[in-house]
Amino acid sequence: MHNLSKTALGAIAVASLAVALHIVLPGHAETANGFIRLLPEDAPFKAPLGLGPSQAVLYGDPSKPGIYVVRNRFPPGAHSNPHFHSQDRHATVIRGVWYTGVGEKIDFNKAVPLKAGSYMLHPANGVHWDGAGEEEVVVQIIGVGPVTTTPAGAPDPQDGNWPKPK
């Protein structure tokens, strides 16, 4: 048997895990003995269209089996249209006030504000919509993949612009 140190074995395990799980680690993330540290400003946010809501995959891969951790960032006034996910998702507000609602029709007057530190469960197949008011919002979501997101109901005519909360 080869004489590898525990540190070398740990580094090999972390590298193997990162490759196997497709962990997204920006240059400033620290890894040691299986631990991952990531500063908020180093989260690798990417917006599908280069603007609007963006997502950073911090751990795992939502499209593959296993646990994942993502952060979603909504710029001021941005929201999602009604949709649902194929698996439960656990959301915690990291920054800002996240406005949330349930059902296939957006009704901004029924949006429930959740401040930083708040938690919300999105049960599998539960139709919901959410977004930011006057300030940017960051929400961390933990789930088990693979997960899919499916639009529900008619798109909101305001398509992406959340009015100022009343």
PDB file of N, CA, C and O in Angstrom, residues 44-112:
ATOM      1  N   PRO A  44     -20.395  32.854  -7.480  1.00  0.00           N
ATOM      2  CA  PRO A  44     -20.324  32.957  -8.944  1.00  0.00           C
ATOM      3  C   PRO A  44     -21.694  33.150  -9.615  1.00  0.00           C
ATOM      4  O   PRO A  44     -22.168  32.291 -10.352  1.00  0.00           O
ATOM      5  N   PHE A  45     -22.331  34.301  -9.380  1.00  0.00           N
ATOM      6  CA  PHE A  45     -23.651  34.559  -9.961  1.00  0.00           C
ATOM      7  C   PHE A  45     -23.573  34.670 -11.473  1.00  0.00           C
ATOM      8  O   PHE A  45     -22.664  35.301 -12.018  1.00  0.00           O
ATOM      9  N   LYS A  46     -24.560  34.059 -12.134  1.00  0.00           N
ATOM     10  CA  LYS A  46     -24.678  34.142 -13.589  1.00  0.00           C
ATOM     11  C   LYS A  46     -26.137  34.356 -13.935  1.00  0.00           C
ATOM     12  O   LYS A  46     -27.006  33.649 -13.434  1.00  0.00           O
ATOM     13  N   ALA A  47     -26.403  35.327 -14.800  1.00  0.00           N
ATOM     14  CA  ALA A  47     -27.762  35.596 -15.279  1.00  0.00           C
ATOM     15  C   ALA A  47     -27.898  34.996 -16.675  1.00  0.00           C
ATOM     16  O   ALA A  47     -27.022  35.194 -17.514  1.00  0.00           O
ATOM     17  N   PRO A  48     -28.989  34.264 -16.927  1.00  0.00           N
ATOM     18  CA  PRO A  48     -29.150  33.618 -18.239  1.00  0.00           C
ATOM     19  C   PRO A  48     -29.044  34.585 -19.412  1.00  0.00           C
ATOM     20  O   PRO A  48     -28.493  34.245 -20.435  1.00  0.00           O
ATOM     21  N   LEU A  49     -29.561  35.783 -19.246  1.00  0.00           N
ATOM     22  CA  LEU A  49     -29.533  36.758 -20.340  1.00  0.00           C
ATOM     23  C   LEU A  49     -28.521  37.872 -20.095  1.00  0.00           C
ATOM     24  O   LEU A  49     -28.529  38.880 -20.784  1.00  0.00           O
ATOM     25  N   GLY A  50     -27.674  37.693 -19.080  1.00  0.00           N
ATOM     26  CA  GLY A  50     -26.684  38.716 -18.768  1.00  0.00           C
ATOM     27  C   GLY A  50     -27.214  39.825 -17.877  1.00  0.00           C
ATOM     28  O   GLY A  50     -26.468  40.686 -17.450  1.00  0.00           O
ATOM     29  N   LEU A  51     -28.514  39.827 -17.617  1.00  0.00           N
ATOM     30  CA  LEU A  51     -29.121  40.811 -16.723  1.00  0.00           C
ATOM     31  C   LEU A  51     -30.345  40.189 -16.090  1.00  0.00           C
ATOM     32  O   LEU A  51     -30.771  39.113 -16.461  1.00  0.00           O
ATOM     33  N   GLY A  52     -30.900  40.861 -15.087  1.00  0.00           N
ATOM     34  CA  GLY A  52     -32.070  40.321 -14.401  1.00  0.00           C
ATOM     35  C   GLY A  52     -31.668  39.339 -13.316  1.00  0.00           C
ATOM     36  O   GLY A  52     -30.526  39.339 -12.858  1.00  0.00           O
ATOM     37  N   PRO A  53     -32.598  38.483 -12.887  1.00  0.00           N
ATOM     38  CA  PRO A  53     -32.280  37.517 -11.839  1.00  0.00           C
ATOM     39  C   PRO A  53     -31.092  36.633 -12.231  1.00  0.00           C
ATOM     40  O   PRO A  53     -30.913  36.301 -13.401  1.00  0.00           O
ATOM     41  N   SER A  54     -30.288  36.277 -11.231  1.00  0.00           N
ATOM     42  CA  SER A  54     -29.118  35.446 -11.491  1.00  0.00           C
ATOM     43  C   SER A  54     -29.018  34.360 -10.428  1.00  0.00           C
ATOM     44  O   SER A  54     -29.656  34.444  -9.376  1.00  0.00           O
ATOM     45  N   GLN A  55     -28.214  33.347 -10.711  1.00  0.00           N
ATOM     46  CA  GLN A  55     -28.065  32.221  -9.797  1.00  0.00           C
ATOM     47  C   GLN A  55     -26.593  31.861  -9.665  1.00  0.00           C
ATOM     48  O   GLN A  55     -25.843  31.926 -10.637  1.00  0.00           O
ATOM     49  N   ALA A  56     -26.202  31.478  -8.446  1.00  0.00           N
ATOM     50  CA  ALA A  56     -24.863  30.952  -8.178  1.00  0.00           C
ATOM     51  C   ALA A  56     -25.023  29.548  -7.611  1.00  0.00           C
ATOM     52  O   ALA A  56     -25.730  29.359  -6.627  1.00  0.00           O
ATOM     53  N   VAL A  57     -24.399  28.575  -8.244  1.00  0.00           N
ATOM     54  CA  VAL A  57     -24.395  27.216  -7.721  1.00  0.00           C
ATOM     55  C   VAL A  57     -23.199  27.112  -6.777  1.00  0.00           C
ATOM     56  O   VAL A  57     -22.053  27.249  -7.201  1.00  0.00           O
ATOM     57  N   LEU A  58     -23.485  26.908  -5.477  1.00  0.00           N
ATOM     58  CA  LEU A  58     -22.421  26.854  -4.478  1.00  0.00           C
ATOM     59  C   LEU A  58     -21.943  25.433  -4.222  1.00  0.00           C
ATOM     60  O   LEU A  58     -20.806  25.219  -3.814  1.00  0.00           O
ATOM     61  N   TYR A  59     -22.830  24.465  -4.414  1.00  0.00           N
ATOM     62  CA  TYR A  59     -22.485  23.081  -4.132  1.00  0.00           C
ATOM     63  C   TYR A  59     -23.397  22.165  -4.934  1.00  0.00           C
ATOM     64  O   TYR A  59     -24.588  22.434  -5.074  1.00  0.00           O
ATOM     65  N   GLY A  60     -22.841  21.088  -5.452  1.00  0.00           N
ATOM     66  CA  GLY A  60     -23.637  20.114  -6.181  1.00  0.00           C
ATOM     67  C   GLY A  60     -24.091  20.635  -7.531  1.00  0.00           C
ATOM     68  O   GLY A  60     -23.524  21.573  -8.077  1.00  0.00           O
ATOM     69  N   ASP A  61     -25.137  20.011  -8.037  1.00  0.00           N
ATOM     70  CA  ASP A  61     -25.689  20.371  -9.336  1.00  0.00           C
ATOM     71  C   ASP A  61     -27.183  20.042  -9.306  1.00  0.00           C
ATOM     72  O   ASP A  61     -27.552  18.871  -9.192  1.00  0.00           O
ATOM     73  N   PRO A  62     -28.058  21.066  -9.382  1.00  0.00           N
ATOM     74  CA  PRO A  62     -29.498  20.804  -9.306  1.00  0.00           C
ATOM     75  C   PRO A  62     -30.031  19.840 -10.369  1.00  0.00           C
ATOM     76  O   PRO A  62     -31.081  19.242 -10.179  1.00  0.00           O
ATOM     77  N   SER A  63     -29.306  19.660 -11.464  1.00  0.00           N
ATOM     78  CA  SER A  63     -29.783  18.769 -12.521  1.00  0.00           C
ATOM     79  C   SER A  63     -29.328  17.323 -12.346  1.00  0.00           C
ATOM     80  O   SER A  63     -29.701  16.466 -13.134  1.00  0.00           O
ATOM     81  N   LYS A  64     -28.537  17.073 -11.302  1.00  0.00           N
ATOM     82  CA  LYS A  64     -28.012  15.721 -11.079  1.00  0.00           C
ATOM     83  C   LYS A  64     -28.435  15.209  -9.704  1.00  0.00           C
ATOM     84  O   LYS A  64     -28.777  15.986  -8.824  1.00  0.00           O
ATOM     85  N   PRO A  65     -28.401  13.891  -9.491  1.00  0.00           N
ATOM     86  CA  PRO A  65     -28.768  13.349  -8.176  1.00  0.00           C
ATOM     87  C   PRO A  65     -27.855  13.875  -7.069  1.00  0.00           C
ATOM     88  O   PRO A  65     -26.658  14.039  -7.266  1.00  0.00           O
ATOM     89  N   GLY A  66     -28.448  14.167  -5.927  1.00  0.00           N
ATOM     90  CA  GLY A  66     -27.677  14.602  -4.766  1.00  0.00           C
ATOM     91  C   GLY A  66     -28.097  15.976  -4.282  1.00  0.00           C
ATOM     92  O   GLY A  66     -28.862  16.693  -4.927  1.00  0.00           O
ATOM     93  N   ILE A  67     -27.559  16.333  -3.120  1.00  0.00           N
ATOM     94  CA  ILE A  67     -27.881  17.620  -2.516  1.00  0.00           C
ATOM     95  C   ILE A  67     -27.204  18.748  -3.295  1.00  0.00           C
ATOM     96  O   ILE A  67     -26.124  18.563  -3.868  1.00  0.00           O
ATOM     97  N   TYR A  68     -27.866  19.892  -3.339  1.00  0.00           N
ATOM     98  CA  TYR A  68     -27.284  21.073  -3.971  1.00  0.00           C
ATOM     99  C   TYR A  68     -27.619  22.299  -3.130  1.00  0.00           C
ATOM    100  O   TYR A  68     -28.578  22.302  -2.361  1.00  0.00           O
ATOM    101  N   VAL A  69     -26.785  23.329  -3.299  1.00  0.00           N
ATOM    102  CA  VAL A  69     -27.014  24.619  -2.657  1.00  0.00           C
ATOM    103  C   VAL A  69     -26.821  25.687  -3.722  1.00  0.00           C
ATOM    104  O   VAL A  69     -25.778  25.732  -4.382  1.00  0.00           O
ATOM    105  N   VAL A  70     -27.846  26.521  -3.916  1.00  0.00           N
ATOM    106  CA  VAL A  70     -27.760  27.628  -4.871  1.00  0.00           C
ATOM    107  C   VAL A  70     -28.186  28.914  -4.180  1.00  0.00           C
ATOM    108  O   VAL A  70     -28.886  28.888  -3.171  1.00  0.00           O
ATOM    109  N   ARG A  71     -27.735  30.014  -4.733  1.00  0.00           N
ATOM    110  CA  ARG A  71     -28.232  31.326  -4.310  1.00  0.00           C
ATOM    111  C   ARG A  71     -28.831  32.008  -5.525  1.00  0.00           C
ATOM    112  O   ARG A  71     -28.242  32.022  -6.598  1.00  0.00           O
ATOM    113  N   ASN A  72     -30.037  32.552  -5.331  1.00  0.00           N
ATOM    114  CA  ASN A  72     -30.707  33.318  -6.375  1.00  0.00           C
ATOM    115  C   ASN A  72     -30.686  34.776  -5.972  1.00  0.00           C
ATOM    116  O   ASN A  72     -30.974  35.119  -4.821  1.00  0.00           O
ATOM    117  N   ARG A  73     -30.353  35.629  -6.926  1.00  0.00           N
ATOM    118  CA  ARG A  73     -30.292  37.069  -6.679  1.00  0.00           C
ATOM    119  C   ARG A  73     -31.293  37.752  -7.606  1.00  0.00           C
ATOM    120  O   ARG A  73     -31.272  37.551  -8.821  1.00  0.00           O
ATOM    121  N   PHE A  74     -32.187  38.539  -6.993  1.00  0.00           N
ATOM    122  CA  PHE A  74     -33.179  39.311  -7.743  1.00  0.00           C
ATOM    123  C   PHE A  74     -32.804  40.788  -7.646  1.00  0.00           C
ATOM    124  O   PHE A  74     -32.736  41.330  -6.546  1.00  0.00           O
ATOM    125  N   PRO A  75     -32.583  41.465  -8.775  1.00  0.00           N
ATOM    126  CA  PRO A  75     -32.361  42.905  -8.702  1.00  0.00           C
ATOM    127  C   PRO A  75     -33.654  43.608  -8.278  1.00  0.00           C
ATOM    128  O   PRO A  75     -34.743  43.007  -8.357  1.00  0.00           O
ATOM    129  N   PRO A  76     -33.583  44.850  -7.836  1.00  0.00           N
ATOM    130  CA  PRO A  76     -34.798  45.562  -7.414  1.00  0.00           C
ATOM    131  C   PRO A  76     -35.888  45.480  -8.486  1.00  0.00           C
ATOM    132  O   PRO A  76     -35.639  45.688  -9.672  1.00  0.00           O
ATOM    133  N   GLY A  77     -37.086  45.109  -8.049  1.00  0.00           N
ATOM    134  CA  GLY A  77     -38.246  45.068  -8.939  1.00  0.00           C
ATOM    135  C   GLY A  77     -38.408  43.798  -9.759  1.00  0.00           C
ATOM    136  O   GLY A  77     -39.415  43.619 -10.418  1.00  0.00           O
ATOM    137  N   ALA A  78     -37.437  42.889  -9.722  1.00  0.00           N
ATOM    138  CA  ALA A  78     -37.521  41.670 -10.539  1.00  0.00           C
ATOM    139  C   ALA A  78     -38.272  40.576  -9.788  1.00  0.00           C
ATOM    140  O   ALA A  78     -38.174  40.459  -8.577  1.00  0.00           O
ATOM    141  N   HIS A  79     -39.036  39.783 -10.512  1.00  0.00           N
ATOM    142  CA  HIS A  79     -39.771  38.672  -9.906  1.00  0.00           C
ATOM    143  C   HIS A  79     -39.882  37.522 -10.896  1.00  0.00           C
ATOM    144  O   HIS A  79     -39.668  37.678 -12.094  1.00  0.00           O
ATOM    145  N   SER A  80     -40.236  36.367 -10.368  1.00  0.00           N
ATOM    146  CA  SER A  80     -40.496  35.200 -11.217  1.00  0.00           C
ATOM    147  C   SER A  80     -41.985  35.163 -11.543  1.00  0.00           C
ATOM    148  O   SER A  80     -42.801  35.722 -10.816  1.00  0.00           O
ATOM    149  N   ASN A  81     -42.321  34.503 -12.622  1.00  0.00           N
ATOM    150  CA  ASN A  81     -43.715  34.207 -12.920  1.00  0.00           C
ATOM    151  C   ASN A  81     -44.082  32.907 -12.195  1.00  0.00           C
ATOM    152  O   ASN A  81     -43.197  32.171 -11.744  1.00  0.00           O
ATOM    153  N   PRO A  82     -45.374  32.591 -12.061  1.00  0.00           N
ATOM    154  CA  PRO A  82     -45.760  31.358 -11.364  1.00  0.00           C
ATOM    155  C   PRO A  82     -45.066  30.135 -11.967  1.00  0.00           C
ATOM    156  O   PRO A  82     -44.953  30.002 -13.187  1.00  0.00           O
ATOM    157  N   HIS A  83     -44.595  29.267 -11.070  1.00  0.00           N
ATOM    158  CA  HIS A  83     -43.892  28.062 -11.480  1.00  0.00           C
ATOM    159  C   HIS A  83     -43.905  27.076 -10.313  1.00  0.00           C
ATOM    160  O   HIS A  83     -44.318  27.419  -9.206  1.00  0.00           O
ATOM    161  N   PHE A  84     -43.433  25.848 -10.580  1.00  0.00           N
ATOM    162  CA  PHE A  84     -43.266  24.876  -9.507  1.00  0.00           C
ATOM    163  C   PHE A  84     -42.032  24.034  -9.788  1.00  0.00           C
ATOM    164  O   PHE A  84     -41.503  24.024 -10.901  1.00  0.00           O
ATOM    165  N   HIS A  85     -41.568  23.343  -8.744  1.00  0.00           N
ATOM    166  CA  HIS A  85     -40.388  22.502  -8.833  1.00  0.00           C
ATOM    167  C   HIS A  85     -40.788  21.056  -8.565  1.00  0.00           C
ATOM    168  O   HIS A  85     -41.734  20.789  -7.822  1.00  0.00           O
ATOM    169  N   SER A  86     -40.040  20.134  -9.134  1.00  0.00           N
ATOM    170  CA  SER A  86     -40.351  18.709  -9.015  1.00  0.00           C
ATOM    171  C   SER A  86     -39.952  18.114  -7.662  1.00  0.00           C
ATOM    172  O   SER A  86     -40.388  17.011  -7.329  1.00  0.00           O
ATOM    173  N   GLN A  87     -39.156  18.819  -6.900  1.00  0.00           N
ATOM    174  CA  GLN A  87     -38.698  18.358  -5.586  1.00  0.00           C
ATOM    175  C   GLN A  87     -38.876  19.478  -4.565  1.00  0.00           C
ATOM    176  O   GLN A  87     -38.938  20.652  -4.936  1.00  0.00           O
ATOM    177  N   ASP A  88     -38.949  19.128  -3.277  1.00  0.00           N
ATOM    178  CA  ASP A  88     -38.963  20.145  -2.221  1.00  0.00           C
ATOM    179  C   ASP A  88     -37.705  21.005  -2.324  1.00  0.00           C
ATOM    180  O   ASP A  88     -36.629  20.508  -2.677  1.00  0.00           O
ATOM    181  N   ARG A  89     -37.865  22.285  -1.980  1.00  0.00           N
ATOM    182  CA  ARG A  89     -36.730  23.210  -1.925  1.00  0.00           C
ATOM    183  C   ARG A  89     -36.865  24.045  -0.657  1.00  0.00           C
ATOM    184  O   ARG A  89     -37.944  24.520  -0.332  1.00  0.00           O
ATOM    185  N   HIS A  90     -35.759  24.204   0.038  1.00  0.00           N
ATOM    186  CA  HIS A  90     -35.723  24.945   1.298  1.00  0.00           C
ATOM    187  C   HIS A  90     -35.025  26.277   1.045  1.00  0.00           C
ATOM    188  O   HIS A  90     -33.851  26.297   0.674  1.00  0.00           O
ATOM    189  N   ALA A  91     -35.741  27.381   1.250  1.00  0.00           N
ATOM    190  CA  ALA A  91     -35.218  28.709   0.935  1.00  0.00           C
ATOM    191  C   ALA A  91     -35.018  29.530   2.202  1.00  0.00           C
ATOM    192  O   ALA A  91     -35.890  29.556   3.072  1.00  0.00           O
ATOM    193  N   THR A  92     -33.877  30.206   2.283  1.00  0.00           N
ATOM    194  CA  THR A  92     -33.571  31.120   3.376  1.00  0.00           C
ATOM    195  C   THR A  92     -33.174  32.456   2.767  1.00  0.00           C
ATOM    196  O   THR A  92     -32.333  32.511   1.867  1.00  0.00           O
ATOM    197  N   VAL A  93     -33.770  33.529   3.251  1.00  0.00           N
ATOM    198  CA  VAL A  93     -33.433  34.864   2.756  1.00  0.00           C
ATOM    199  C   VAL A  93     -32.099  35.270   3.374  1.00  0.00           C
ATOM    200  O   VAL A  93     -31.955  35.307   4.603  1.00  0.00           O
ATOM    201  N   ILE A  94     -31.140  35.576   2.522  1.00  0.00           N
ATOM    202  CA  ILE A  94     -29.806  35.978   2.966  1.00  0.00           C
ATOM    203  C   ILE A  94     -29.725  37.493   3.105  1.00  0.00           C
ATOM    204  O   ILE A  94     -29.166  38.014   4.063  1.00  0.00           O
ATOM    205  N   ARG A  95     -30.281  38.214   2.114  1.00  0.00           N
ATOM    206  CA  ARG A  95     -30.203  39.682   2.112  1.00  0.00           C
ATOM    207  C   ARG A  95     -31.471  40.255   1.497  1.00  0.00           C
ATOM    208  O   ARG A  95     -32.000  39.713   0.532  1.00  0.00           O
ATOM    209  N   GLY A  96     -31.959  41.344   2.070  1.00  0.00           N
ATOM    210  CA  GLY A  96     -33.114  42.047   1.526  1.00  0.00           C
ATOM    211  C   GLY A  96     -34.433  41.484   2.030  1.00  0.00           C
ATOM    212  O   GLY A  96     -34.474  40.700   2.974  1.00  0.00           O
ATOM    213  N   VAL A  97     -35.498  41.918   1.373  1.00  0.00           N
ATOM    214  CA  VAL A  97     -36.851  41.439   1.678  1.00  0.00           C
ATOM    215  C   VAL A  97     -37.368  40.740   0.423  1.00  0.00           C
ATOM    216  O   VAL A  97     -37.423  41.343  -0.648  1.00  0.00           O
ATOM    217  N   TRP A  98     -37.730  39.477   0.576  1.00  0.00           N
ATOM    218  CA  TRP A  98     -38.194  38.631  -0.530  1.00  0.00           C
ATOM    219  C   TRP A  98     -39.708  38.579  -0.465  1.00  0.00           C
ATOM    220  O   TRP A  98     -40.282  38.209   0.554  1.00  0.00           O
ATOM    221  N   TYR A  99     -40.361  38.969  -1.540  1.00  0.00           N
ATOM    222  CA  TYR A  99     -41.823  38.955  -1.610  1.00  0.00           C
ATOM    223  C   TYR A  99     -42.258  37.654  -2.262  1.00  0.00           C
ATOM    224  O   TYR A  99     -41.797  37.315  -3.358  1.00  0.00           O
ATOM    225  N   THR A 100     -43.149  36.905  -1.579  1.00  0.00           N
ATOM    226  CA  THR A 100     -43.522  35.576  -2.027  1.00  0.00           C
ATOM    227  C   THR A 100     -45.031  35.436  -2.129  1.00  0.00           C
ATOM    228  O   THR A 100     -45.778  36.078  -1.391  1.00  0.00           O
ATOM    229  N   GLY A 101     -45.465  34.579  -3.027  1.00  0.00           N
ATOM    230  CA  GLY A 101     -46.889  34.286  -3.157  1.00  0.00           C
ATOM    231  C   GLY A 101     -47.085  32.891  -3.691  1.00  0.00           C
ATOM    232  O   GLY A 101     -46.152  32.265  -4.194  1.00  0.00           O
ATOM    233  N   VAL A 102     -48.310  32.391  -3.579  1.00  0.00           N
ATOM    234  CA  VAL A 102     -48.626  31.048  -4.063  1.00  0.00           C
ATOM    235  C   VAL A 102     -49.801  31.121  -5.030  1.00  0.00           C
ATOM    236  O   VAL A 102     -50.607  32.062  -4.990  1.00  0.00           O
ATOM    237  N   GLY A 103     -49.882  30.134  -5.902  1.00  0.00           N
ATOM    238  CA  GLY A 103     -50.967  30.073  -6.863  1.00  0.00           C
ATOM    239  C   GLY A 103     -50.523  30.418  -8.267  1.00  0.00           C
ATOM    240  O   GLY A 103     -49.412  30.901  -8.489  1.00  0.00           O
ATOM    241  N   GLU A 104     -51.411  30.167  -9.224  1.00  0.00           N
ATOM    242  CA  GLU A 104     -51.089  30.351 -10.642  1.00  0.00           C
ATOM    243  C   GLU A 104     -51.271  31.770 -11.141  1.00  0.00           C
ATOM    244  O   GLU A 104     -50.987  32.061 -12.295  1.00  0.00           O
ATOM    245  N   LYS A 105     -51.753  32.668 -10.293  1.00  0.00           N
ATOM    246  CA  LYS A 105     -51.928  34.065 -10.693  1.00  0.00           C
ATOM    247  C   LYS A 105     -51.207  34.963  -9.705  1.00  0.00           C
ATOM    248  O   LYS A 105     -51.381  34.852  -8.498  1.00  0.00           O
ATOM    249  N   ILE A 106     -50.392  35.853 -10.240  1.00  0.00           N
ATOM    250  CA  ILE A 106     -49.682  36.793  -9.376  1.00  0.00           C
ATOM    251  C   ILE A 106     -50.658  37.857  -8.891  1.00  0.00           C
ATOM    252  O   ILE A 106     -51.386  38.455  -9.678  1.00  0.00           O
ATOM    253  N   ASP A 107     -50.676  38.056  -7.595  1.00  0.00           N
ATOM    254  CA  ASP A 107     -51.444  39.140  -6.991  1.00  0.00           C
ATOM    255  C   ASP A 107     -50.501  39.846  -6.026  1.00  0.00           C
ATOM    256  O   ASP A 107     -50.277  39.396  -4.901  1.00  0.00           O
ATOM    257  N   PHE A 108     -49.918  40.941  -6.496  1.00  0.00           N
ATOM    258  CA  PHE A 108     -48.914  41.647  -5.704  1.00  0.00           C
ATOM    259  C   PHE A 108     -49.452  42.087  -4.343  1.00  0.00           C
ATOM    260  O   PHE A 108     -48.705  42.199  -3.392  1.00  0.00           O
ATOM    261  N   ASN A 109     -50.754  42.325  -4.262  1.00  0.00           N
ATOM    262  CA  ASN A 109     -51.337  42.750  -2.987  1.00  0.00           C
ATOM    263  C   ASN A 109     -51.360  41.622  -1.954  1.00  0.00           C
ATOM    264  O   ASN A 109     -51.549  41.867  -0.774  1.00  0.00           O
ATOM    265  N   LYS A 110     -51.180  40.386  -2.410  1.00  0.00           N
ATOM    266  CA  LYS A 110     -51.164  39.245  -1.488  1.00  0.00           C
ATOM    267  C   LYS A 110     -49.751  38.723  -1.236  1.00  0.00           C
ATOM    268  O   LYS A 110     -49.583  37.718  -0.551  1.00  0.00           O
ATOM    269  N   ALA A 111     -48.747  39.394  -1.793  1.00  0.00           N
ATOM    270  CA  ALA A 111     -47.366  38.958  -1.589  1.00  0.00           C
ATOM    271  C   ALA A 111     -46.999  39.061  -0.113  1.00  0.00           C
ATOM    272  O   ALA A 111     -47.348  40.025   0.564  1.00  0.00           O
ATOM    273  N   VAL A 112     -46.322  38.052   0.391  1.00  0.00           N
ATOM    274  CA  VAL A 112     -45.894  38.012   1.793  1.00  0.00           C
ATOM    275  C   VAL A 112     -44.413  38.364   1.845  1.00  0.00           C
ATOM    276  O   VAL A 112     -43.586  37.680   1.243  1.00  0.00           O
TER     277      VAL A 112
END
